[in-house]
Amino acid sequence: MSPESQESIHRLWDDLSDVEAGQWMQATSHLMAALAGMTQAWNATWAGAIRVDAGEGEDPLQGWRVGAMQALRPVAPHPDEGHFKEILKIWDRREIDLSFLLPLKDVGSFRTYSLRQGLPPEWFDTPFFHRHYGSVGTQDAVFIAFPLNRDCESHFGFYSARRFSEAEIALLAYALRGIKWFHHHLMLGNGLLMASAPLTPTERRVLQLLLTKASEKEIARQIDAAPSTTHQHVTRIFRKFGVRSRAELMSLWLKRGG
């Protein structure tokens, strides 16, 4: 890695460390956009993976599910992360494609895996590849997995119209391995680390606002909901995180390096 690239990554880490507690989604977009630019990737994703059971029996995916996801850019004609969620629906139905087995190799350790390095050449002629990758211009994808505990992992993915080089994969690994606190922050913010259940999209939005100075009335106005409905969202968030107040909730983020 060149000194210039290393310095760019260190500046990116500094940017992330200055982000306020309720701005993790914006910070994630900033991180993905910066790293995509450094590696000429046209798109990027973040996914929080959780193991909901032991994966015993005949489950080849060992009980793993994707609990939350964020895409840098929507893929036409699908709104938001619809294109990627289509793949996740296939994952949840356990209709196994060979690419689904890549993230399970060395699960529980920090690792990188990519389509071009991990799959045989004939896979790139399959209907699955053409439907979910080739049709939108992706010829290679690289993923970086960061385990937070035995049942919880943070995965970043980058998508390119050409094959990623070894140097680009090393750059992505370096950039994402050095920010354990940020992976922790992302999983926490989506209710995948300390919450008793994953947060709904509305609850994630309310949580972001709870970590600011906005009052419940202001939060209700921003999410276009009645104050009573907003209070119910707040109560459920407190219950999921096992806290009794906004101050206790905020303390979880002040311990982000834990």
PDB file of C-alpha atoms in Angstrom:
ATOM      1  CA  MET A   1       0.000   0.000   0.000  1.00  0.00           C
ATOM      2  CA  SER A   2       1.322   3.420  -0.918  1.00  0.00           C
ATOM      3  CA  PRO A   3       1.951   6.037   1.794  1.00  0.00           C
ATOM      4  CA  GLU A   4      -0.677   8.218   0.094  1.00  0.00           C
ATOM      5  CA  SER A   5      -3.345   5.518   0.345  1.00  0.00           C
ATOM      6  CA  GLN A   6      -2.465   4.813   3.957  1.00  0.00           C
ATOM      7  CA  GLU A   7      -2.708   8.505   4.820  1.00  0.00           C
ATOM      8  CA  SER A   8      -6.109   8.714   3.080  1.00  0.00           C
ATOM      9  CA  ILE A   9      -7.376   5.844   5.211  1.00  0.00           C
ATOM     10  CA  HIS A  10      -6.077   7.438   8.403  1.00  0.00           C
ATOM     11  CA  ARG A  11      -7.885  10.661   7.515  1.00  0.00           C
ATOM     12  CA  LEU A  12     -11.028   8.619   6.897  1.00  0.00           C
ATOM     13  CA  TRP A  13     -10.703   7.060  10.356  1.00  0.00           C
ATOM     14  CA  ASP A  14     -10.402  10.567  11.802  1.00  0.00           C
ATOM     15  CA  ASP A  15     -13.587  11.590   9.984  1.00  0.00           C
ATOM     16  CA  LEU A  16     -15.479   8.631  11.428  1.00  0.00           C
ATOM     17  CA  SER A  17     -14.291   9.315  14.963  1.00  0.00           C
ATOM     18  CA  ASP A  18     -15.839  12.798  14.792  1.00  0.00           C
ATOM     19  CA  VAL A  19     -19.311  11.521  13.842  1.00  0.00           C
ATOM     20  CA  GLU A  20     -22.054  12.065  16.410  1.00  0.00           C
ATOM     21  CA  ALA A  21     -23.794   9.055  17.947  1.00  0.00           C
ATOM     22  CA  GLY A  22     -27.003   9.384  15.918  1.00  0.00           C
ATOM     23  CA  GLN A  23     -25.316   9.696  12.529  1.00  0.00           C
ATOM     24  CA  TRP A  24     -24.046   6.151  11.917  1.00  0.00           C
ATOM     25  CA  MET A  25     -26.005   5.666   8.679  1.00  0.00           C
ATOM     26  CA  GLN A  26     -24.517   8.814   7.169  1.00  0.00           C
ATOM     27  CA  ALA A  27     -21.077   7.803   8.440  1.00  0.00           C
ATOM     28  CA  THR A  28     -21.453   4.375   6.841  1.00  0.00           C
ATOM     29  CA  SER A  29     -22.309   5.948   3.486  1.00  0.00           C
ATOM     30  CA  HIS A  30     -19.292   8.222   3.786  1.00  0.00           C
ATOM     31  CA  LEU A  31     -17.027   5.262   4.593  1.00  0.00           C
ATOM     32  CA  MET A  32     -18.350   3.145   1.725  1.00  0.00           C
ATOM     33  CA  ALA A  33     -18.134   6.008  -0.772  1.00  0.00           C
ATOM     34  CA  ALA A  34     -14.529   6.798   0.190  1.00  0.00           C
ATOM     35  CA  LEU A  35     -13.361   3.183  -0.067  1.00  0.00           C
ATOM     36  CA  ALA A  36     -15.292   2.620  -3.291  1.00  0.00           C
ATOM     37  CA  GLY A  37     -13.507   5.619  -4.761  1.00  0.00           C
ATOM     38  CA  MET A  38     -10.109   4.276  -3.733  1.00  0.00           C
ATOM     39  CA  THR A  39     -10.772   0.905  -5.411  1.00  0.00           C
ATOM     40  CA  GLN A  40     -12.876   2.011  -8.401  1.00  0.00           C
ATOM     41  CA  ALA A  41     -15.887   0.083  -7.088  1.00  0.00           C
ATOM     42  CA  TRP A  42     -19.215   1.266  -8.456  1.00  0.00           C
ATOM     43  CA  ASN A  43     -21.238   0.232  -5.401  1.00  0.00           C
ATOM     44  CA  ALA A  44     -20.895  -0.944  -1.807  1.00  0.00           C
ATOM     45  CA  THR A  45     -23.008  -2.490   0.939  1.00  0.00           C
ATOM     46  CA  TRP A  46     -22.923  -3.079   4.667  1.00  0.00           C
ATOM     47  CA  ALA A  47     -24.712  -6.044   6.249  1.00  0.00           C
ATOM     48  CA  GLY A  48     -25.078  -7.123   9.850  1.00  0.00           C
ATOM     49  CA  ALA A  49     -25.065 -10.918  10.058  1.00  0.00           C
ATOM     50  CA  ILE A  50     -26.449 -12.822  13.037  1.00  0.00           C
ATOM     51  CA  ARG A  51     -26.674 -16.523  13.845  1.00  0.00           C
ATOM     52  CA  VAL A  52     -30.226 -17.111  15.014  1.00  0.00           C
ATOM     53  CA  ASP A  53     -29.735 -20.786  15.820  1.00  0.00           C
ATOM     54  CA  ALA A  54     -26.940 -23.322  15.920  1.00  0.00           C
ATOM     55  CA  GLY A  55     -27.485 -24.258  12.293  1.00  0.00           C
ATOM     56  CA  GLU A  56     -27.796 -27.879  13.271  1.00  0.00           C
ATOM     57  CA  GLY A  57     -29.302 -30.517  11.036  1.00  0.00           C
ATOM     58  CA  GLU A  58     -29.299 -29.877   7.324  1.00  0.00           C
ATOM     59  CA  ASP A  59     -28.838 -26.094   7.279  1.00  0.00           C
ATOM     60  CA  PRO A  60     -25.742 -25.500   5.099  1.00  0.00           C
ATOM     61  CA  LEU A  61     -25.678 -21.837   6.177  1.00  0.00           C
ATOM     62  CA  GLN A  62     -25.204 -22.757   9.852  1.00  0.00           C
ATOM     63  CA  GLY A  63     -28.091 -20.646  11.107  1.00  0.00           C
ATOM     64  CA  TRP A  64     -26.790 -17.322   9.748  1.00  0.00           C
ATOM     65  CA  ARG A  65     -29.199 -14.578   8.648  1.00  0.00           C
ATOM     66  CA  VAL A  66     -28.735 -10.964   7.550  1.00  0.00           C
ATOM     67  CA  GLY A  67     -30.417  -8.803  10.173  1.00  0.00           C
ATOM     68  CA  ALA A  68     -29.841  -5.367   8.626  1.00  0.00           C
ATOM     69  CA  MET A  69     -28.426  -3.925   5.424  1.00  0.00           C
ATOM     70  CA  GLN A  70     -27.433  -0.605   3.869  1.00  0.00           C
ATOM     71  CA  ALA A  71     -26.472   0.035   0.237  1.00  0.00           C
ATOM     72  CA  LEU A  72     -24.398   2.946  -0.995  1.00  0.00           C
ATOM     73  CA  ARG A  73     -26.415   3.293  -4.204  1.00  0.00           C
ATOM     74  CA  PRO A  74     -29.806   1.865  -5.194  1.00  0.00           C
ATOM     75  CA  VAL A  75     -29.790  -0.458  -8.184  1.00  0.00           C
ATOM     76  CA  ALA A  76     -32.359   0.414 -10.849  1.00  0.00           C
ATOM     77  CA  PRO A  77     -35.162  -0.478 -11.181  1.00  0.00           C
ATOM     78  CA  HIS A  78     -35.218  -1.567  -7.528  1.00  0.00           C
ATOM     79  CA  PRO A  79     -35.736   1.135  -4.861  1.00  0.00           C
ATOM     80  CA  ASP A  80     -33.451   1.333  -1.856  1.00  0.00           C
ATOM     81  CA  GLU A  81     -31.713  -2.014  -1.288  1.00  0.00           C
ATOM     82  CA  GLY A  82     -34.368  -3.995  -3.185  1.00  0.00           C
ATOM     83  CA  HIS A  83     -31.877  -5.566  -5.571  1.00  0.00           C
ATOM     84  CA  PHE A  84     -29.762  -6.879  -2.722  1.00  0.00           C
ATOM     85  CA  LYS A  85     -32.783  -7.877  -0.656  1.00  0.00           C
ATOM     86  CA  GLU A  86     -33.866 -10.143  -3.500  1.00  0.00           C
ATOM     87  CA  ILE A  87     -30.659 -12.108  -2.956  1.00  0.00           C
ATOM     88  CA  LEU A  88     -31.309 -12.174   0.796  1.00  0.00           C
ATOM     89  CA  LYS A  89     -34.782 -13.632   0.247  1.00  0.00           C
ATOM     90  CA  ILE A  90     -33.160 -16.503  -1.648  1.00  0.00           C
ATOM     91  CA  TRP A  91     -30.678 -16.873   1.236  1.00  0.00           C
ATOM     92  CA  ASP A  92     -33.509 -17.003   3.787  1.00  0.00           C
ATOM     93  CA  ARG A  93     -35.354 -19.633   1.728  1.00  0.00           C
ATOM     94  CA  ARG A  94     -32.149 -21.692   1.867  1.00  0.00           C
ATOM     95  CA  GLU A  95     -32.040 -22.045  -1.918  1.00  0.00           C
ATOM     96  CA  ILE A  96     -28.293 -22.494  -1.820  1.00  0.00           C
ATOM     97  CA  ASP A  97     -26.107 -20.912  -4.460  1.00  0.00           C
ATOM     98  CA  LEU A  98     -22.392 -21.671  -4.403  1.00  0.00           C
ATOM     99  CA  SER A  99     -21.642 -18.016  -3.595  1.00  0.00           C
ATOM    100  CA  PHE A 100     -23.598 -18.317  -0.332  1.00  0.00           C
ATOM    101  CA  LEU A 101     -20.948 -20.650   1.070  1.00  0.00           C
ATOM    102  CA  LEU A 102     -18.098 -18.133   0.701  1.00  0.00           C
ATOM    103  CA  PRO A 103     -18.798 -16.145   3.909  1.00  0.00           C
ATOM    104  CA  LEU A 104     -18.970 -19.358   5.956  1.00  0.00           C
ATOM    105  CA  LYS A 105     -15.322 -20.247   5.363  1.00  0.00           C
ATOM    106  CA  ASP A 106     -13.347 -19.424   8.521  1.00  0.00           C
ATOM    107  CA  VAL A 107     -16.452 -17.891  10.085  1.00  0.00           C
ATOM    108  CA  GLY A 108     -15.637 -16.219  13.393  1.00  0.00           C
ATOM    109  CA  SER A 109     -12.338 -14.732  12.183  1.00  0.00           C
ATOM    110  CA  PHE A 110     -11.531 -11.513  10.355  1.00  0.00           C
ATOM    111  CA  ARG A 111     -11.387 -12.379   6.656  1.00  0.00           C
ATOM    112  CA  THR A 112     -11.832 -11.261   3.078  1.00  0.00           C
ATOM    113  CA  TYR A 113     -13.523 -13.237   0.339  1.00  0.00           C
ATOM    114  CA  SER A 114     -14.295 -12.404  -3.274  1.00  0.00           C
ATOM    115  CA  LEU A 115     -16.261 -13.847  -6.162  1.00  0.00           C
ATOM    116  CA  ARG A 116     -13.340 -14.106  -8.596  1.00  0.00           C
ATOM    117  CA  GLN A 117     -10.961 -15.630  -6.064  1.00  0.00           C
ATOM    118  CA  GLY A 118     -13.418 -17.931  -4.334  1.00  0.00           C
ATOM    119  CA  LEU A 119     -15.624 -19.334  -7.107  1.00  0.00           C
ATOM    120  CA  PRO A 120     -14.870 -21.493 -10.166  1.00  0.00           C
ATOM    121  CA  PRO A 121     -14.911 -19.860 -13.635  1.00  0.00           C
ATOM    122  CA  GLU A 122     -18.064 -21.737 -14.660  1.00  0.00           C
ATOM    123  CA  TRP A 123     -20.066 -20.030 -11.888  1.00  0.00           C
ATOM    124  CA  PHE A 124     -19.830 -16.791 -13.868  1.00  0.00           C
ATOM    125  CA  ASP A 125     -21.887 -18.423 -16.632  1.00  0.00           C
ATOM    126  CA  THR A 126     -24.745 -19.404 -14.315  1.00  0.00           C
ATOM    127  CA  PRO A 127     -28.212 -17.774 -14.365  1.00  0.00           C
ATOM    128  CA  PHE A 128     -27.680 -16.721 -10.745  1.00  0.00           C
ATOM    129  CA  PHE A 129     -24.587 -14.678 -11.609  1.00  0.00           C
ATOM    130  CA  HIS A 130     -26.174 -13.063 -14.658  1.00  0.00           C
ATOM    131  CA  ARG A 131     -29.403 -12.231 -12.799  1.00  0.00           C
ATOM    132  CA  HIS A 132     -27.907 -10.802  -9.634  1.00  0.00           C
ATOM    133  CA  TYR A 133     -24.480  -9.530 -10.668  1.00  0.00           C
ATOM    134  CA  GLY A 134     -23.816  -9.390 -14.403  1.00  0.00           C
ATOM    135  CA  SER A 135     -27.150  -7.742 -15.231  1.00  0.00           C
ATOM    136  CA  VAL A 136     -26.236  -4.669 -13.178  1.00  0.00           C
ATOM    137  CA  GLY A 137     -22.623  -4.474 -14.357  1.00  0.00           C
ATOM    138  CA  THR A 138     -20.867  -6.311 -11.526  1.00  0.00           C
ATOM    139  CA  GLN A 139     -18.047  -8.619 -12.586  1.00  0.00           C
ATOM    140  CA  ASP A 140     -16.403  -9.012  -9.191  1.00  0.00           C
ATOM    141  CA  ALA A 141     -17.290  -8.383  -5.556  1.00  0.00           C
ATOM    142  CA  VAL A 142     -15.070  -8.306  -2.480  1.00  0.00           C
ATOM    143  CA  PHE A 143     -16.352  -8.726   1.074  1.00  0.00           C
ATOM    144  CA  ILE A 144     -14.673  -7.988   4.385  1.00  0.00           C
ATOM    145  CA  ALA A 145     -16.046  -9.754   7.462  1.00  0.00           C
ATOM    146  CA  PHE A 146     -15.442  -8.505  11.003  1.00  0.00           C
ATOM    147  CA  PRO A 147     -16.704 -10.798  13.828  1.00  0.00           C
ATOM    148  CA  LEU A 148     -17.971  -9.076  16.970  1.00  0.00           C
ATOM    149  CA  ASN A 149     -18.783 -12.307  18.789  1.00  0.00           C
ATOM    150  CA  ARG A 150     -19.506 -15.918  17.860  1.00  0.00           C
ATOM    151  CA  ASP A 151     -23.021 -15.085  16.646  1.00  0.00           C
ATOM    152  CA  CYS A 152     -22.598 -11.605  15.216  1.00  0.00           C
ATOM    153  CA  GLU A 153     -20.533 -10.284  12.284  1.00  0.00           C
ATOM    154  CA  SER A 154     -20.227  -7.028  10.331  1.00  0.00           C
ATOM    155  CA  HIS A 155     -19.740  -7.437   6.548  1.00  0.00           C
ATOM    156  CA  PHE A 156     -18.815  -4.765   4.000  1.00  0.00           C
ATOM    157  CA  GLY A 157     -19.102  -5.564   0.281  1.00  0.00           C
ATOM    158  CA  PHE A 158     -17.696  -3.727  -2.745  1.00  0.00           C
ATOM    159  CA  TYR A 159     -18.802  -4.274  -6.351  1.00  0.00           C
ATOM    160  CA  SER A 160     -16.783  -3.613  -9.495  1.00  0.00           C
ATOM    161  CA  ALA A 161     -17.130  -3.858 -13.280  1.00  0.00           C
ATOM    162  CA  ARG A 162     -13.709  -5.541 -13.346  1.00  0.00           C
ATOM    163  CA  ARG A 163     -11.678  -7.910 -11.187  1.00  0.00           C
ATOM    164  CA  PHE A 164     -10.321  -6.465  -7.947  1.00  0.00           C
ATOM    165  CA  SER A 165      -6.546  -6.500  -7.627  1.00  0.00           C
ATOM    166  CA  GLU A 166      -4.727  -7.986  -4.649  1.00  0.00           C
ATOM    167  CA  ALA A 167      -3.588  -4.481  -3.691  1.00  0.00           C
ATOM    168  CA  GLU A 168      -7.183  -3.195  -3.662  1.00  0.00           C
ATOM    169  CA  ILE A 169      -8.347  -6.102  -1.508  1.00  0.00           C
ATOM    170  CA  ALA A 170      -5.467  -5.451   0.911  1.00  0.00           C
ATOM    171  CA  LEU A 171      -6.428  -1.762   1.080  1.00  0.00           C
ATOM    172  CA  LEU A 172     -10.043  -2.589   1.941  1.00  0.00           C
ATOM    173  CA  ALA A 173      -8.950  -5.090   4.579  1.00  0.00           C
ATOM    174  CA  TYR A 174      -6.577  -2.586   6.182  1.00  0.00           C
ATOM    175  CA  ALA A 175      -9.190   0.167   6.218  1.00  0.00           C
ATOM    176  CA  LEU A 176     -11.917  -1.964   7.782  1.00  0.00           C
ATOM    177  CA  ARG A 177      -9.832  -3.968  10.240  1.00  0.00           C
ATOM    178  CA  GLY A 178      -8.607  -0.893  12.094  1.00  0.00           C
ATOM    179  CA  ILE A 179     -12.067   0.341  13.219  1.00  0.00           C
ATOM    180  CA  LYS A 180     -13.515  -2.313  15.491  1.00  0.00           C
ATOM    181  CA  TRP A 181     -15.363   0.389  17.404  1.00  0.00           C
ATOM    182  CA  PHE A 182     -17.204   1.408  14.215  1.00  0.00           C
ATOM    183  CA  HIS A 183     -18.330  -2.158  13.443  1.00  0.00           C
ATOM    184  CA  HIS A 184     -19.522  -2.373  17.059  1.00  0.00           C
ATOM    185  CA  HIS A 185     -21.332   0.945  16.610  1.00  0.00           C
ATOM    186  CA  LEU A 186     -23.106  -0.246  13.453  1.00  0.00           C
ATOM    187  CA  MET A 187     -24.292  -3.501  14.966  1.00  0.00           C
ATOM    188  CA  LEU A 188     -25.436  -1.715  18.102  1.00  0.00           C
ATOM    189  CA  GLY A 189     -27.294   0.908  16.093  1.00  0.00           C
ATOM    190  CA  ASN A 190     -29.237  -1.766  14.249  1.00  0.00           C
ATOM    191  CA  GLY A 191     -30.125  -3.689  17.384  1.00  0.00           C
ATOM    192  CA  LEU A 192     -27.968  -6.656  16.389  1.00  0.00           C
ATOM    193  CA  LEU A 193     -25.452  -6.691  19.217  1.00  0.00           C
ATOM    194  CA  MET A 194     -27.018  -5.789  22.535  1.00  0.00           C
ATOM    195  CA  ALA A 195     -30.708  -5.530  21.708  1.00  0.00           C
ATOM    196  CA  SER A 196     -32.972  -8.469  22.455  1.00  0.00           C
ATOM    197  CA  ALA A 197     -34.358  -8.298  18.902  1.00  0.00           C
ATOM    198  CA  PRO A 198     -33.411  -6.471  15.679  1.00  0.00           C
ATOM    199  CA  LEU A 199     -34.875  -2.991  15.288  1.00  0.00           C
ATOM    200  CA  THR A 200     -37.503  -2.227  12.673  1.00  0.00           C
ATOM    201  CA  PRO A 201     -36.687   0.474  10.064  1.00  0.00           C
ATOM    202  CA  THR A 202     -38.839   2.987  11.961  1.00  0.00           C
ATOM    203  CA  GLU A 203     -37.178   2.104  15.256  1.00  0.00           C
ATOM    204  CA  ARG A 204     -33.752   2.625  13.681  1.00  0.00           C
ATOM    205  CA  ARG A 205     -34.838   6.097  12.566  1.00  0.00           C
ATOM    206  CA  VAL A 206     -36.216   6.920  16.028  1.00  0.00           C
ATOM    207  CA  LEU A 207     -33.025   5.602  17.651  1.00  0.00           C
ATOM    208  CA  GLN A 208     -30.888   7.937  15.547  1.00  0.00           C
ATOM    209  CA  LEU A 209     -32.981  10.880  16.725  1.00  0.00           C
ATOM    210  CA  LEU A 210     -32.965   9.729  20.350  1.00  0.00           C
ATOM    211  CA  LEU A 211     -29.182  10.020  20.262  1.00  0.00           C
ATOM    212  CA  THR A 212     -29.498  13.722  19.406  1.00  0.00           C
ATOM    213  CA  LYS A 213     -31.001  16.543  21.465  1.00  0.00           C
ATOM    214  CA  ALA A 214     -34.404  16.211  19.762  1.00  0.00           C
ATOM    215  CA  SER A 215     -37.386  15.919  22.124  1.00  0.00           C
ATOM    216  CA  GLU A 216     -40.019  13.234  21.618  1.00  0.00           C
ATOM    217  CA  LYS A 217     -42.333  15.851  20.106  1.00  0.00           C
ATOM    218  CA  GLU A 218     -39.610  16.861  17.658  1.00  0.00           C
ATOM    219  CA  ILE A 219     -38.947  13.222  16.834  1.00  0.00           C
ATOM    220  CA  ALA A 220     -42.667  12.672  16.185  1.00  0.00           C
ATOM    221  CA  ARG A 221     -42.678  15.608  13.800  1.00  0.00           C
ATOM    222  CA  GLN A 222     -39.598  14.395  11.938  1.00  0.00           C
ATOM    223  CA  ILE A 223     -40.946  10.866  11.430  1.00  0.00           C
ATOM    224  CA  ASP A 224     -44.465  12.191  10.726  1.00  0.00           C
ATOM    225  CA  ALA A 225     -46.117  10.241  13.521  1.00  0.00           C
ATOM    226  CA  ALA A 226     -48.375  11.034  16.463  1.00  0.00           C
ATOM    227  CA  PRO A 227     -46.595  11.713  19.782  1.00  0.00           C
ATOM    228  CA  SER A 228     -48.301   8.676  21.332  1.00  0.00           C
ATOM    229  CA  THR A 229     -47.083   6.417  18.509  1.00  0.00           C
ATOM    230  CA  THR A 230     -43.582   7.855  18.796  1.00  0.00           C
ATOM    231  CA  HIS A 231     -43.573   7.197  22.543  1.00  0.00           C
ATOM    232  CA  GLN A 232     -44.487   3.572  21.845  1.00  0.00           C
ATOM    233  CA  HIS A 233     -41.495   3.325  19.496  1.00  0.00           C
ATOM    234  CA  VAL A 234     -39.254   4.809  22.194  1.00  0.00           C
ATOM    235  CA  THR A 235     -40.583   2.400  24.813  1.00  0.00           C
ATOM    236  CA  ARG A 236     -39.965  -0.599  22.571  1.00  0.00           C
ATOM    237  CA  ILE A 237     -36.419   0.609  21.835  1.00  0.00           C
ATOM    238  CA  PHE A 238     -35.684   0.961  25.555  1.00  0.00           C
ATOM    239  CA  ARG A 239     -37.080  -2.528  26.163  1.00  0.00           C
ATOM    240  CA  LYS A 240     -35.014  -4.084  23.369  1.00  0.00           C
ATOM    241  CA  PHE A 241     -31.808  -2.546  24.707  1.00  0.00           C
ATOM    242  CA  GLY A 242     -32.650  -3.306  28.336  1.00  0.00           C
ATOM    243  CA  VAL A 243     -32.465   0.338  29.451  1.00  0.00           C
ATOM    244  CA  ARG A 244     -34.912   2.519  31.317  1.00  0.00           C
ATOM    245  CA  SER A 245     -33.988   5.988  30.117  1.00  0.00           C
ATOM    246  CA  ARG A 246     -32.485   8.012  27.322  1.00  0.00           C
ATOM    247  CA  ALA A 247     -29.382   8.590  29.414  1.00  0.00           C
ATOM    248  CA  GLU A 248     -28.812   4.839  29.802  1.00  0.00           C
ATOM    249  CA  LEU A 249     -29.318   4.395  26.066  1.00  0.00           C
ATOM    250  CA  MET A 250     -26.754   7.079  25.312  1.00  0.00           C
ATOM    251  CA  SER A 251     -24.259   5.437  27.653  1.00  0.00           C
ATOM    252  CA  LEU A 252     -24.151   2.415  25.338  1.00  0.00           C
ATOM    253  CA  TRP A 253     -22.689   4.632  22.626  1.00  0.00           C
ATOM    254  CA  LEU A 254     -20.224   6.271  25.003  1.00  0.00           C
ATOM    255  CA  LYS A 255     -18.846   2.755  25.547  1.00  0.00           C
ATOM    256  CA  ARG A 256     -18.524   2.190  21.800  1.00  0.00           C
ATOM    257  CA  GLY A 257     -15.039   0.714  22.109  1.00  0.00           C
ATOM    258  CA  GLY A 258     -16.254  -2.021  24.447  1.00  0.00           C
TER     259      GLY A 258
END
